[in-house]
Coordinates of C-alpha atoms in Angstrom, one line a residue:
M18 CA 0.2 0.3 -0.1
S19 CA 1.2 3.4 -0.9
R20 CA 2.1 5.4 2.1
W21 CA 0.4 8.2 -0.5
E22 CA -2.5 6.2 -0.8
G23 CA -5.9 8.7 -0.5
K24 CA -3.8 11.8 -0.3
I25 CA -4.1 14.7 -2.8
A26 CA -1.5 15.7 -5.3
V27 CA -1.4 18.5 -8.0
V28 CA 0.1 17.7 -11.3
T29 CA 0.7 20.6 -13.8
G30 CA 1.0 19.8 -17.2
A31 CA -1.0 16.9 -17.2
S32 CA -2.8 16.6 -20.4
A33 CA 0.3 14.9 -22.3
G34 CA 3.8 13.4 -22.0
I35 CA 5.4 13.5 -18.3
G36 CA 2.8 15.0 -16.4
L37 CA 0.1 12.7 -18.2
A38 CA 2.6 9.9 -16.9
I39 CA 2.7 11.1 -13.7
A40 CA -0.9 11.3 -13.1
E41 CA -1.6 7.9 -14.1
A42 CA 1.2 6.5 -12.0
F43 CA -0.5 8.5 -8.6
V44 CA -3.7 7.2 -9.6
N45 CA -2.5 3.6 -9.9
R46 CA -1.4 4.0 -6.3
G47 CA -4.5 5.7 -4.8
M48 CA -3.8 9.2 -4.9
I49 CA -6.4 11.8 -5.4
V50 CA -4.8 13.7 -8.2
V51 CA -6.0 17.3 -9.8
G52 CA -4.6 17.5 -12.9
L53 CA -3.8 21.1 -14.1
A54 CA -3.4 22.0 -18.1
R55 CA -5.4 24.1 -20.8
R56 CA -6.4 21.2 -22.3
K57 CA -9.0 19.9 -19.7
A58 CA -11.1 17.5 -22.8
I59 CA -7.8 16.0 -23.5
M60 CA -6.8 15.3 -19.7
E61 CA -10.1 13.5 -19.5
A62 CA -10.0 11.5 -22.6
R63 CA -6.6 10.1 -21.8
M64 CA -7.0 9.7 -18.2
R65 CA -10.1 7.9 -18.4
F66 CA -9.1 4.1 -18.3
A67 CA -6.2 4.9 -15.8
Q68 CA -6.0 1.7 -13.5
G69 CA -5.9 1.7 -9.7
N70 CA -7.8 3.1 -6.8
G71 CA -7.1 6.6 -6.9
K72 CA -9.4 9.3 -8.7
F73 CA -8.6 11.7 -11.3
I74 CA -10.1 15.2 -11.4
A75 CA -9.1 17.3 -14.5
R76 CA -9.2 20.9 -14.1
E77 CA -8.5 23.6 -16.9
C78 CA -5.8 26.1 -15.9
D79 CA -3.1 28.1 -17.3
V80 CA -0.4 28.3 -15.0
S81 CA 0.9 31.3 -16.5
K82 CA -1.8 33.3 -14.9
P83 CA -1.6 33.9 -11.5
E84 CA -5.5 34.5 -10.9
N85 CA -6.3 31.4 -12.8
L86 CA -4.0 29.2 -10.3
K87 CA -5.6 31.1 -7.3
E88 CA -9.0 30.3 -8.0
V89 CA -7.7 26.5 -8.7
F90 CA -6.1 26.3 -5.6
H91 CA -8.8 27.8 -3.5
W92 CA -11.3 25.5 -5.2
I93 CA -8.9 22.4 -4.2
Q94 CA -9.1 23.6 -0.7
S95 CA -12.7 24.1 -0.7
N96 CA -13.8 20.8 -2.1
L97 CA -11.1 18.1 -1.9
G98 CA -8.9 19.2 1.1
V99 CA -5.3 19.4 1.9
I100 CA -2.7 19.0 -1.3
Q101 CA 0.5 17.1 0.3
V102 CA 2.2 16.5 -3.2
M103 CA 2.9 18.8 -5.6
V104 CA 4.4 18.3 -9.2
N105 CA 5.9 21.5 -11.1
N106 CA 5.9 19.5 -14.6
A107 CA 4.1 22.0 -16.9
G108 CA 6.8 23.8 -19.5
V109 CA 7.3 25.3 -22.9
I110 CA 10.1 25.8 -25.2
T111 CA 10.3 27.6 -28.3
S112 CA 13.1 27.4 -30.6
G113 CA 15.5 30.0 -32.2
T114 CA 18.7 32.3 -30.8
I115 CA 18.6 34.9 -28.3
V116 CA 19.0 37.6 -30.9
E117 CA 16.2 36.0 -33.0
T118 CA 13.7 35.5 -30.3
S119 CA 11.7 38.5 -28.8
R120 CA 11.1 39.7 -25.5
Q121 CA 7.8 37.9 -25.8
D122 CA 9.1 34.8 -26.4
W123 CA 11.4 34.9 -23.3
E124 CA 8.4 35.9 -21.3
K125 CA 6.3 33.0 -22.1
I126 CA 8.9 30.7 -21.1
F127 CA 9.8 32.3 -17.9
D128 CA 6.0 32.8 -17.2
V129 CA 5.4 29.2 -17.6
N130 CA 8.4 27.5 -16.5
V131 CA 9.4 29.5 -13.3
M132 CA 6.6 31.9 -12.4
G133 CA 4.1 29.5 -12.8
L134 CA 6.2 26.8 -10.6
L135 CA 7.0 29.6 -8.2
E136 CA 3.0 30.6 -8.0
C137 CA 1.7 26.7 -7.8
T138 CA 4.7 26.2 -4.7
R139 CA 3.7 29.3 -3.2
H140 CA -0.1 28.3 -2.7
A141 CA 0.9 24.3 -2.1
V142 CA 3.2 25.5 0.7
R143 CA 1.0 27.7 2.6
V144 CA -1.8 24.7 2.5
M145 CA 0.5 22.6 4.0
K146 CA 2.1 24.6 6.3
A147 CA -1.3 25.6 7.5
A148 CA -2.3 21.8 8.1
N149 CA 0.9 21.0 9.6
V150 CA 1.0 17.8 7.0
E151 CA 3.6 16.0 5.7
G152 CA 4.4 17.4 2.1
H153 CA 6.5 17.2 -1.3
I154 CA 7.4 19.5 -4.0
V155 CA 8.6 17.7 -6.9
N156 CA 10.6 20.4 -9.7
I157 CA 10.9 18.9 -13.1
N158 CA 13.6 20.2 -14.4
S159 CA 16.1 19.2 -16.8
I160 CA 19.6 18.4 -17.4
Q161 CA 19.7 21.5 -19.4
G162 CA 19.2 23.1 -15.8
H163 CA 22.7 21.6 -14.7
R164 CA 25.0 22.5 -17.9
L165 CA 24.2 23.6 -21.6
R166 CA 24.1 20.9 -24.3
Q167 CA 24.1 22.3 -27.8
I168 CA 22.3 20.1 -30.5
Q169 CA 23.9 20.7 -33.6
N170 CA 22.7 24.1 -35.0
M171 CA 19.7 24.3 -32.6
S172 CA 19.1 26.7 -30.3
F173 CA 16.1 26.9 -27.7
N174 CA 17.2 30.8 -26.3
V175 CA 16.2 31.2 -22.7
Y176 CA 14.9 27.3 -22.2
A177 CA 17.9 26.6 -20.3
A178 CA 18.4 29.8 -18.1
S179 CA 14.7 29.2 -17.0
K180 CA 15.7 25.5 -15.9
H181 CA 18.8 26.7 -14.4
A182 CA 16.3 29.0 -12.4
V183 CA 14.4 25.9 -11.3
T184 CA 17.7 24.6 -9.9
A185 CA 18.0 27.8 -7.9
I186 CA 14.6 27.6 -6.8
T187 CA 14.8 24.1 -5.3
A188 CA 18.1 24.7 -3.7
T189 CA 16.3 27.4 -2.6
L190 CA 13.1 26.1 -1.0
Q191 CA 15.5 23.5 0.7
Q192 CA 16.7 25.8 2.5
E193 CA 13.7 28.1 3.3
L194 CA 12.0 25.0 4.1
L195 CA 14.5 23.3 6.2
G196 CA 13.3 21.7 9.6
G197 CA 10.0 21.3 8.7
K198 CA 7.5 18.6 7.0
I199 CA 7.8 19.7 3.4
R200 CA 10.5 18.0 1.4
V201 CA 11.6 19.3 -2.0
T202 CA 13.3 17.7 -4.8
S203 CA 14.4 18.4 -8.4
I204 CA 14.6 15.8 -11.1
S205 CA 16.1 16.6 -13.9
P206 CA 15.8 14.2 -17.3
G207 CA 17.7 13.8 -20.3
Y208 CA 15.8 13.6 -23.7
V209 CA 12.4 12.3 -23.3
K210 CA 10.3 11.7 -26.0
T211 CA 7.4 13.6 -26.0
E212 CA 4.8 16.3 -27.6
I213 CA 6.8 19.0 -26.5
L214 CA 9.6 19.5 -29.4
E215 CA 6.4 18.6 -31.8
A216 CA 4.6 21.5 -30.4
I217 CA 7.3 24.2 -31.6
S218 CA 5.5 25.6 -34.8
D219 CA 9.0 27.0 -36.2
L220 CA 11.0 23.6 -35.7
D221 CA 10.5 22.0 -39.1
I222 CA 10.6 18.2 -39.9
D223 CA 14.3 18.1 -40.7
K224 CA 15.6 19.2 -37.2
L225 CA 13.3 16.9 -35.7
K226 CA 14.8 14.0 -37.1
V227 CA 18.0 14.7 -35.4
F228 CA 16.6 13.8 -32.3
S229 CA 15.4 10.4 -33.7
S230 CA 19.1 9.4 -33.5
F231 CA 19.1 10.0 -29.5
P232 CA 18.8 7.6 -26.9
T233 CA 15.7 8.3 -25.1
L234 CA 13.6 7.8 -22.5
E235 CA 10.0 7.2 -22.0
S236 CA 7.6 9.7 -19.8
K237 CA 6.7 6.4 -17.8
D238 CA 10.3 6.3 -16.4
V239 CA 10.4 9.8 -15.4
A240 CA 6.8 8.8 -13.5
E241 CA 8.4 6.0 -11.9
A242 CA 11.2 8.4 -10.6
V243 CA 8.6 10.5 -8.8
V244 CA 7.1 7.8 -7.3
Y245 CA 10.5 6.5 -5.8
V246 CA 11.4 10.0 -4.6
I247 CA 7.9 10.5 -3.1
E248 CA 7.9 6.9 -1.5
T249 CA 11.2 7.3 -0.1
P250 CA 10.7 7.9 4.0
Q251 CA 10.1 11.3 5.6
R252 CA 13.7 11.0 7.0
V253 CA 15.1 11.3 3.6
Q254 CA 15.2 13.9 1.3
I255 CA 16.7 13.3 -2.1
T256 CA 17.6 17.1 -3.2
E257 CA 18.3 16.3 -6.8
L258 CA 17.9 13.1 -9.1
T259 CA 19.2 13.2 -12.6
I260 CA 18.1 10.7 -15.3
T261 CA 19.8 10.1 -18.7
P262 CA 19.1 7.7 -21.1
F263 CA 21.5 4.6 -21.3
G264 CA 23.8 5.7 -23.8
E265 CA 23.5 9.4 -24.2
N266 CA 26.9 11.3 -24.1
M267 CA 26.9 13.4 -21.0

């Protein structure tokens, strides 16, 4: 039996890829999972046949909009109860060099990858502290949040900078929450085959083919890592977990 059975988890970016796999893994272990994403209908359709004793609730939410998040977290607390696991997974990426892209591009990335993560974390931690419960914040980071890896002639401008920010935010939270009941973990995967690259409108087919030669992780690999991290005893805090595909050149 999972130590988190019956407990409430929030997963952002839960309509596809890593977020969807995490939601499925949590439901399989009996958790009450609130999935946040802009595509509510897709979340509901993809989670319809999830196995397990848990429950999945889809809520339409844009994590880059503070008022949207405030409303959602208020709804969760009023209708479900205390959040005990918060997985910040939502992320966006755009292609192009810093010089080629615009302030609007940079703001879009930071609003989701950094500001959305901060807002969700603040809401969740406040609830956990007020209820005096064990809690866990999991930030889905990237190996790009620790070192910059250039991929042929492609550039993803400030994406790596946003993930470096996640690394620093995670470490800061670990210090700020020291001595309490809330653990914080950064999970940094290597290349995971998800929809995130296909969603980049200006990334042509030839560039996408480059990634087909890379060793890859599957979304469920990251989901299993998240489950492992939160299932460790409360005395254990895994501060950073880096996962790369076997054969990847670090």
